[in-house]
């Protein structure tokens, strides 16, 4: 019995030694972090990402034409005419600022002074207006980026559903539905685009002030600016250059439209904020400009704007920003 007891003790010792000498990774001490093991394909419980693991970018949501139409109804149907120095313009600015912030953007107001003048036959006073500039946290203006802009103001007599609540609706809808475009994108609502007299010096005040504020490094980093101006009428998307020879960006946007199966037409047009960029040596195009009977009149009301056309514009813009 004594020999049998010794043999049993020897066997137990050998078994214990065998377990202690296995190649499994020891448990980390309380002060040592250990990466989670990669689950097998059949694992039922996914392993959580560690704090340093890069998460895939959030895919864009489909552009919501119904929500864009609601934006048009609010701006043109509830607020009405939004001349650049008016109380209604300030209300529109504050509302848009809130929407951008809710979507995770940092928002800056850029103040500028505009003179008194005549806007489409109506006297307008001198005063202060603002651009609204929305960027995602961490935006580096000296790194390659794009700009999407639309003017928020109207001529004094027009509710401005098509000109230009439609542009703001596509601007905001795109910003809300595209959390991570291929290049960082600045979204700008420009003030005082509408004329206060004749000629370039009495037009596009907000975009001219913005361009004038850009340092050389930021100008060099801009890869393209799209101005959304009168984008809710028609069934074809106009993509306009400011000069006949400036076609590279126009081709990019039209190629995005072709991939989205949206018909486009080319045009040359300086009557929007893209011209402020082009005349300063930066690439810019305008989306929009289809003629319509209610232009700059009290009849420019929400029913003028077509949800289907807002949707086409949104798909083209999203395609360009993803390319």
Tab-separated table of N, CA, C and O in Angstrom, residues 203-287:
chain	number	residue	atom	x	y	z
A	203	UNK	N	-22.630	92.764	-55.675
A	203	UNK	CA	-23.221	91.427	-55.757
A	203	UNK	C	-22.307	90.467	-54.999
A	203	UNK	O	-21.129	90.730	-54.824
A	204	UNK	N	-22.824	89.347	-54.507
A	204	UNK	CA	-22.001	88.277	-53.926
A	204	UNK	C	-21.140	88.773	-52.763
A	204	UNK	O	-19.980	88.382	-52.618
A	205	UNK	N	-21.712	89.596	-51.890
A	205	UNK	CA	-20.920	90.185	-50.810
A	205	UNK	C	-20.375	89.123	-49.859
A	205	UNK	O	-19.213	89.181	-49.441
A	206	UNK	N	-21.194	88.158	-49.467
A	206	UNK	CA	-20.757	87.167	-48.493
A	206	UNK	C	-19.621	86.299	-48.999
A	206	UNK	O	-18.625	86.083	-48.294
A	207	UNK	N	-19.753	85.797	-50.218
A	207	UNK	CA	-18.690	84.930	-50.744
A	207	UNK	C	-17.424	85.727	-51.024
A	207	UNK	O	-16.302	85.218	-50.837
A	208	UNK	N	-17.562	86.981	-51.444
A	208	UNK	CA	-16.358	87.798	-51.660
A	208	UNK	C	-15.633	88.054	-50.345
A	208	UNK	O	-14.394	88.016	-50.282
A	209	UNK	N	-16.384	88.287	-49.266
A	209	UNK	CA	-15.751	88.486	-47.955
A	209	UNK	C	-15.062	87.214	-47.479
A	209	UNK	O	-13.957	87.260	-46.915
A	210	UNK	N	-15.700	86.075	-47.710
A	210	UNK	CA	-15.091	84.806	-47.300
A	210	UNK	C	-13.791	84.567	-48.065
A	210	UNK	O	-12.755	84.235	-47.460
A	211	UNK	N	-13.830	84.732	-49.369
A	211	UNK	CA	-12.627	84.509	-50.181
A	211	UNK	C	-11.514	85.470	-49.767
A	211	UNK	O	-10.343	85.079	-49.658
A	212	UNK	N	-11.854	86.717	-49.513
A	212	UNK	CA	-10.846	87.699	-49.116
A	212	UNK	C	-10.175	87.327	-47.798
A	212	UNK	O	-9.023	87.720	-47.547
A	213	UNK	N	-10.873	86.556	-46.952
A	213	UNK	CA	-10.317	86.181	-45.647
A	213	UNK	C	-9.392	84.975	-45.713
A	213	UNK	O	-8.739	84.652	-44.712
A	214	UNK	N	-9.316	84.300	-46.851
A	214	UNK	CA	-8.562	83.055	-46.939
A	214	UNK	C	-7.074	83.321	-47.096
A	214	UNK	O	-6.651	84.011	-48.029
A	215	UNK	N	-6.236	82.747	-46.254
A	215	UNK	CA	-4.785	82.828	-46.468
A	215	UNK	C	-4.372	81.971	-47.661
A	215	UNK	O	-5.119	81.106	-48.128
A	216	UNK	N	-3.155	82.211	-48.140
A	216	UNK	CA	-2.681	81.531	-49.351
A	216	UNK	C	-2.699	80.014	-49.204
A	216	UNK	O	-3.067	79.295	-50.142
A	217	UNK	N	-2.315	79.503	-48.037
A	217	UNK	CA	-2.263	78.051	-47.856
A	217	UNK	C	-3.652	77.431	-47.969
A	217	UNK	O	-3.809	76.333	-48.517
A	218	UNK	N	-4.665	78.117	-47.481
A	218	UNK	CA	-6.021	77.588	-47.563
A	218	UNK	C	-6.534	77.640	-48.999
A	218	UNK	O	-7.254	76.730	-49.440
A	219	UNK	N	-6.177	78.657	-49.721
A	219	UNK	CA	-6.569	78.732	-51.139
A	219	UNK	C	-5.955	77.587	-51.923
A	219	UNK	O	-6.613	76.969	-52.761
A	220	UNK	N	-4.676	77.307	-51.647
A	220	UNK	CA	-4.011	76.213	-52.362
A	220	UNK	C	-4.627	74.863	-52.018
A	220	UNK	O	-4.608	73.940	-52.829
A	221	UNK	N	-5.158	74.724	-50.807
A	221	UNK	CA	-5.696	73.440	-50.365
A	221	UNK	C	-7.089	73.156	-50.918
A	221	UNK	O	-7.540	72.004	-50.888
A	222	UNK	N	-7.789	74.176	-51.425
A	222	UNK	CA	-9.155	73.971	-51.905
A	222	UNK	C	-9.151	73.179	-53.211
A	222	UNK	O	-8.527	73.588	-54.193
A	223	UNK	N	-9.866	72.075	-53.232
A	223	UNK	CA	-9.924	71.217	-54.411
A	223	UNK	C	-11.175	71.445	-55.258
A	223	UNK	O	-11.280	70.926	-56.367
A	224	UNK	N	-12.111	72.224	-54.761
A	224	UNK	CA	-13.294	72.509	-55.558
A	224	UNK	C	-14.382	73.121	-54.706
A	224	UNK	O	-14.547	72.759	-53.542
A	225	UNK	N	-15.117	74.078	-55.303
A	225	UNK	CA	-16.244	74.710	-54.620
A	225	UNK	C	-17.475	74.560	-55.488
A	225	UNK	O	-17.434	74.835	-56.693
A	226	UNK	N	-18.558	74.109	-54.890
A	226	UNK	CA	-19.837	74.002	-55.592
A	226	UNK	C	-20.827	74.954	-54.942
A	226	UNK	O	-21.030	74.906	-53.723
A	227	UNK	N	-21.426	75.813	-55.752
A	227	UNK	CA	-22.474	76.711	-55.288
A	227	UNK	C	-23.830	76.142	-55.687
A	227	UNK	O	-24.072	75.860	-56.865
A	228	UNK	N	-24.698	75.971	-54.706
A	228	UNK	CA	-26.057	75.462	-54.937
A	228	UNK	C	-26.991	76.657	-55.008
A	228	UNK	O	-27.272	77.299	-53.989
A	229	UNK	N	-27.476	76.961	-56.195
A	229	UNK	CA	-28.250	78.192	-56.377
A	229	UNK	C	-29.385	77.931	-57.351
A	229	UNK	O	-29.155	77.716	-58.539
A	230	UNK	N	-30.621	77.900	-56.827
A	230	UNK	CA	-31.817	77.593	-57.595
A	230	UNK	C	-31.750	76.162	-58.119
A	230	UNK	O	-31.555	75.915	-59.293
A	231	UNK	N	-31.942	75.232	-57.201
A	231	UNK	CA	-31.711	73.820	-57.527
A	231	UNK	C	-32.973	72.964	-57.417
A	231	UNK	O	-32.880	71.741	-57.429
A	232	UNK	N	-34.157	73.587	-57.368
A	232	UNK	CA	-35.366	72.805	-57.152
A	232	UNK	C	-36.366	72.798	-58.279
A	232	UNK	O	-37.500	72.365	-58.098
A	233	UNK	N	-35.963	73.238	-59.474
A	233	UNK	CA	-36.874	73.310	-60.619
A	233	UNK	C	-36.253	72.565	-61.788
A	233	UNK	O	-35.047	72.662	-62.033
A	234	UNK	N	-37.083	71.824	-62.539
A	234	UNK	CA	-36.602	71.136	-63.738
A	234	UNK	C	-36.372	69.664	-63.503
A	234	UNK	O	-36.617	69.129	-62.416
A	235	UNK	N	-35.861	69.005	-64.532
A	235	UNK	CA	-35.573	67.574	-64.451
A	235	UNK	C	-34.141	67.263	-64.867
A	235	UNK	O	-33.739	66.092	-64.866
A	236	UNK	N	-33.387	68.280	-65.235
A	236	UNK	CA	-31.979	68.154	-65.618
A	236	UNK	C	-31.178	69.042	-64.676
A	236	UNK	O	-31.646	70.112	-64.264
A	237	UNK	N	-29.978	68.617	-64.304
A	237	UNK	CA	-29.133	69.380	-63.389
A	237	UNK	C	-28.153	70.237	-64.191
A	237	UNK	O	-27.263	69.701	-64.856
A	238	UNK	N	-28.291	71.563	-64.154
A	238	UNK	CA	-27.288	72.417	-64.796
A	238	UNK	C	-26.010	72.438	-63.961
A	238	UNK	O	-26.063	72.597	-62.736
A	239	UNK	N	-24.871	72.284	-64.623
A	239	UNK	CA	-23.565	72.380	-63.968
A	239	UNK	C	-22.790	73.450	-64.730
A	239	UNK	O	-22.330	73.228	-65.846
A	240	UNK	N	-22.667	74.620	-64.111
A	240	UNK	CA	-22.180	75.806	-64.817
A	240	UNK	C	-20.776	76.186	-64.364
A	240	UNK	O	-20.499	76.281	-63.165
A	241	UNK	N	-19.920	76.451	-65.334
A	241	UNK	CA	-18.625	77.055	-65.047
A	241	UNK	C	-18.787	78.572	-65.064
A	241	UNK	O	-19.793	79.106	-65.532
A	242	UNK	N	-17.760	79.271	-64.577
A	242	UNK	CA	-17.773	80.729	-64.635
A	242	UNK	C	-17.091	81.253	-65.881
A	242	UNK	O	-17.350	82.382	-66.304
A	243	UNK	N	-16.234	80.421	-66.467
A	243	UNK	CA	-15.566	80.774	-67.723
A	243	UNK	C	-15.587	79.554	-68.630
A	243	UNK	O	-15.613	78.416	-68.162
A	244	UNK	N	-15.549	79.807	-69.924
A	244	UNK	CA	-15.698	78.714	-70.888
A	244	UNK	C	-14.561	77.698	-70.801
A	244	UNK	O	-14.767	76.506	-71.054
A	245	UNK	N	-13.371	78.120	-70.421
A	245	UNK	CA	-12.232	77.207	-70.411
A	245	UNK	C	-12.029	76.452	-69.118
A	245	UNK	O	-11.180	75.557	-69.049
A	246	UNK	N	-12.788	76.754	-68.097
A	246	UNK	CA	-12.587	76.165	-66.774
A	246	UNK	C	-13.542	74.981	-66.620
A	246	UNK	O	-14.663	75.111	-66.138
A	247	UNK	N	-13.085	73.790	-67.039
A	247	UNK	CA	-14.015	72.656	-67.155
A	247	UNK	C	-13.650	71.444	-66.301
A	247	UNK	O	-14.437	70.500	-66.235
A	248	UNK	N	-12.497	71.438	-65.646
A	248	UNK	CA	-12.078	70.238	-64.903
A	248	UNK	C	-13.072	69.883	-63.808
A	248	UNK	O	-13.535	68.734	-63.713
A	249	UNK	N	-13.421	70.845	-62.982
A	249	UNK	CA	-14.366	70.576	-61.905
A	249	UNK	C	-15.751	70.270	-62.466
A	249	UNK	O	-16.457	69.389	-61.968
A	250	UNK	N	-16.139	70.962	-63.499
A	250	UNK	CA	-17.433	70.685	-64.137
A	250	UNK	C	-17.496	69.223	-64.595
A	250	UNK	O	-18.504	68.536	-64.392
A	251	UNK	N	-16.411	68.723	-65.168
A	251	UNK	CA	-16.385	67.329	-65.615
A	251	UNK	C	-16.478	66.371	-64.435
A	251	UNK	O	-17.126	65.321	-64.534
A	252	UNK	N	-15.828	66.709	-63.320
A	252	UNK	CA	-15.923	65.863	-62.122
A	252	UNK	C	-17.376	65.733	-61.655
A	252	UNK	O	-17.853	64.638	-61.354
A	253	UNK	N	-18.062	66.872	-61.585
A	253	UNK	CA	-19.439	66.863	-61.095
A	253	UNK	C	-20.361	66.134	-62.074
A	253	UNK	O	-21.220	65.337	-61.674
A	254	UNK	N	-20.169	66.367	-63.359
A	254	UNK	CA	-21.016	65.697	-64.351
A	254	UNK	C	-20.731	64.194	-64.387
A	254	UNK	O	-21.644	63.394	-64.631
A	255	UNK	N	-19.487	63.802	-64.129
A	255	UNK	CA	-19.182	62.368	-64.057
A	255	UNK	C	-19.886	61.732	-62.861
A	255	UNK	O	-20.404	60.610	-62.956
A	256	UNK	N	-19.927	62.445	-61.736
A	256	UNK	CA	-20.665	61.937	-60.572
A	256	UNK	C	-22.147	61.797	-60.897
A	256	UNK	O	-22.798	60.830	-60.498
A	257	UNK	N	-22.685	62.757	-61.645
A	257	UNK	CA	-24.094	62.689	-62.051
A	257	UNK	C	-24.346	61.493	-62.960
A	257	UNK	O	-25.371	60.808	-62.837
A	258	UNK	N	-23.420	61.231	-63.869
A	258	UNK	CA	-23.584	60.091	-64.769
A	258	UNK	C	-23.602	58.780	-63.987
A	258	UNK	O	-24.394	57.877	-64.283
A	259	UNK	N	-22.746	58.676	-62.975
A	259	UNK	CA	-22.742	57.462	-62.146
A	259	UNK	C	-24.064	57.319	-61.387
A	259	UNK	O	-24.525	56.206	-61.145
A	260	UNK	N	-24.654	58.445	-61.022
A	260	UNK	CA	-25.942	58.418	-60.320
A	260	UNK	C	-27.127	58.350	-61.284
A	260	UNK	O	-28.272	58.325	-60.836
A	261	UNK	N	-26.845	58.340	-62.582
A	261	UNK	CA	-27.865	58.281	-63.629
A	261	UNK	C	-28.810	59.487	-63.558
A	261	UNK	O	-30.023	59.365	-63.701
A	262	UNK	N	-28.198	60.654	-63.350
A	262	UNK	CA	-28.934	61.911	-63.327
A	262	UNK	C	-28.514	62.728	-64.544
A	262	UNK	O	-27.314	62.962	-64.746
A	263	UNK	N	-29.452	63.176	-65.378
A	263	UNK	CA	-29.069	63.958	-66.562
A	263	UNK	C	-28.578	65.354	-66.181
A	263	UNK	O	-29.087	65.971	-65.234
A	264	UNK	N	-27.578	65.832	-66.908
A	264	UNK	CA	-27.020	67.157	-66.660
A	264	UNK	C	-26.887	67.911	-67.974
A	264	UNK	O	-26.981	67.334	-69.059
A	265	UNK	N	-26.667	69.204	-67.848
A	265	UNK	CA	-26.278	70.013	-68.998
A	265	UNK	C	-25.186	70.972	-68.556
A	265	UNK	O	-25.126	71.384	-67.388
A	266	UNK	N	-24.284	71.316	-69.464
A	266	UNK	CA	-23.233	72.267	-69.148
A	266	UNK	C	-23.705	73.679	-69.468
A	266	UNK	O	-24.582	73.888	-70.313
A	267	UNK	N	-23.136	74.659	-68.783
A	267	UNK	CA	-23.492	76.051	-68.990
A	267	UNK	C	-22.362	76.921	-68.467
A	267	UNK	O	-21.477	76.450	-67.754
A	268	UNK	N	-22.381	78.187	-68.855
A	268	UNK	CA	-21.432	79.181	-68.355
A	268	UNK	C	-22.252	80.260	-67.659
A	268	UNK	O	-23.158	80.843	-68.258
A	269	UNK	N	-21.932	80.526	-66.379
A	269	UNK	CA	-22.782	81.398	-65.575
A	269	UNK	C	-21.944	81.966	-64.436
A	269	UNK	O	-21.315	81.211	-63.697
A	270	UNK	N	-21.954	83.277	-64.282
A	270	UNK	CA	-21.222	83.919	-63.188
A	270	UNK	C	-22.156	84.465	-62.111
A	270	UNK	O	-21.691	85.119	-61.173
A	271	UNK	N	-23.436	84.184	-62.209
A	271	UNK	CA	-24.414	84.819	-61.326
A	271	UNK	C	-24.638	84.043	-60.042
A	271	UNK	O	-25.780	83.838	-59.612
A	272	UNK	N	-23.554	83.602	-59.411
A	272	UNK	CA	-23.665	82.928	-58.125
A	272	UNK	C	-22.318	82.987	-57.425
A	272	UNK	O	-21.337	83.530	-57.957
A	273	UNK	N	-22.264	82.421	-56.223
A	273	UNK	CA	-21.086	82.593	-55.375
A	273	UNK	C	-19.851	81.853	-55.861
A	273	UNK	O	-18.742	82.139	-55.390
A	274	UNK	N	-19.990	80.911	-56.778
A	274	UNK	CA	-18.795	80.251	-57.315
A	274	UNK	C	-17.872	81.249	-58.006
A	274	UNK	O	-16.656	81.073	-58.034
A	275	UNK	N	-18.466	82.321	-58.558
A	275	UNK	CA	-17.676	83.305	-59.294
A	275	UNK	C	-16.661	83.989	-58.382
A	275	UNK	O	-15.545	84.313	-58.796
A	276	UNK	N	-16.987	84.189	-57.125
A	276	UNK	CA	-16.040	84.808	-56.194
A	276	UNK	C	-14.782	83.960	-56.047
A	276	UNK	O	-13.676	84.499	-55.863
A	277	UNK	N	-14.930	82.656	-56.124
A	277	UNK	CA	-13.780	81.757	-56.007
A	277	UNK	C	-13.005	81.712	-57.315
A	277	UNK	O	-11.767	81.796	-57.318
A	278	UNK	N	-13.715	81.570	-58.423
A	278	UNK	CA	-13.043	81.440	-59.716
A	278	UNK	C	-12.245	82.693	-60.048
A	278	UNK	O	-11.104	82.614	-60.519
A	279	UNK	N	-12.813	83.852	-59.793
A	279	UNK	CA	-12.112	85.090	-60.124
A	279	UNK	C	-10.871	85.288	-59.263
A	279	UNK	O	-10.007	86.115	-59.575
A	280	UNK	N	-10.759	84.510	-58.158
A	280	UNK	CA	-9.578	84.562	-57.297
A	280	UNK	C	-8.659	83.365	-57.504
A	280	UNK	O	-7.778	83.107	-56.686
A	281	UNK	N	-8.886	82.626	-58.586
A	281	UNK	CA	-7.968	81.561	-58.968
A	281	UNK	C	-8.260	80.200	-58.389
A	281	UNK	O	-7.427	79.291	-58.493
A	282	UNK	N	-9.446	80.008	-57.816
A	282	UNK	CA	-9.803	78.710	-57.243
A	282	UNK	C	-10.888	78.041	-58.071
A	282	UNK	O	-11.677	78.725	-58.733
A	283	UNK	N	-10.955	76.705	-58.049
A	283	UNK	CA	-11.952	76.004	-58.877
A	283	UNK	C	-13.354	76.098	-58.280
A	283	UNK	O	-13.549	75.868	-57.087
A	284	UNK	N	-14.326	76.444	-59.132
A	284	UNK	CA	-15.701	76.537	-58.654
A	284	UNK	C	-16.696	76.312	-59.775
A	284	UNK	O	-16.425	76.651	-60.934
A	285	UNK	N	-17.839	75.745	-59.439
A	285	UNK	CA	-18.943	75.582	-60.391
A	285	UNK	C	-20.250	75.888	-59.656
A	285	UNK	O	-20.317	75.885	-58.430
A	286	UNK	N	-21.267	76.120	-60.456
A	286	UNK	CA	-22.618	76.299	-59.925
A	286	UNK	C	-23.474	75.124	-60.349
A	286	UNK	O	-23.483	74.744	-61.525
A	287	UNK	N	-24.225	74.563	-59.399
A	287	UNK	CA	-25.284	73.615	-59.723
A	287	UNK	C	-26.606	74.367	-59.611
A	287	UNK	O	-26.914	74.942	-58.571
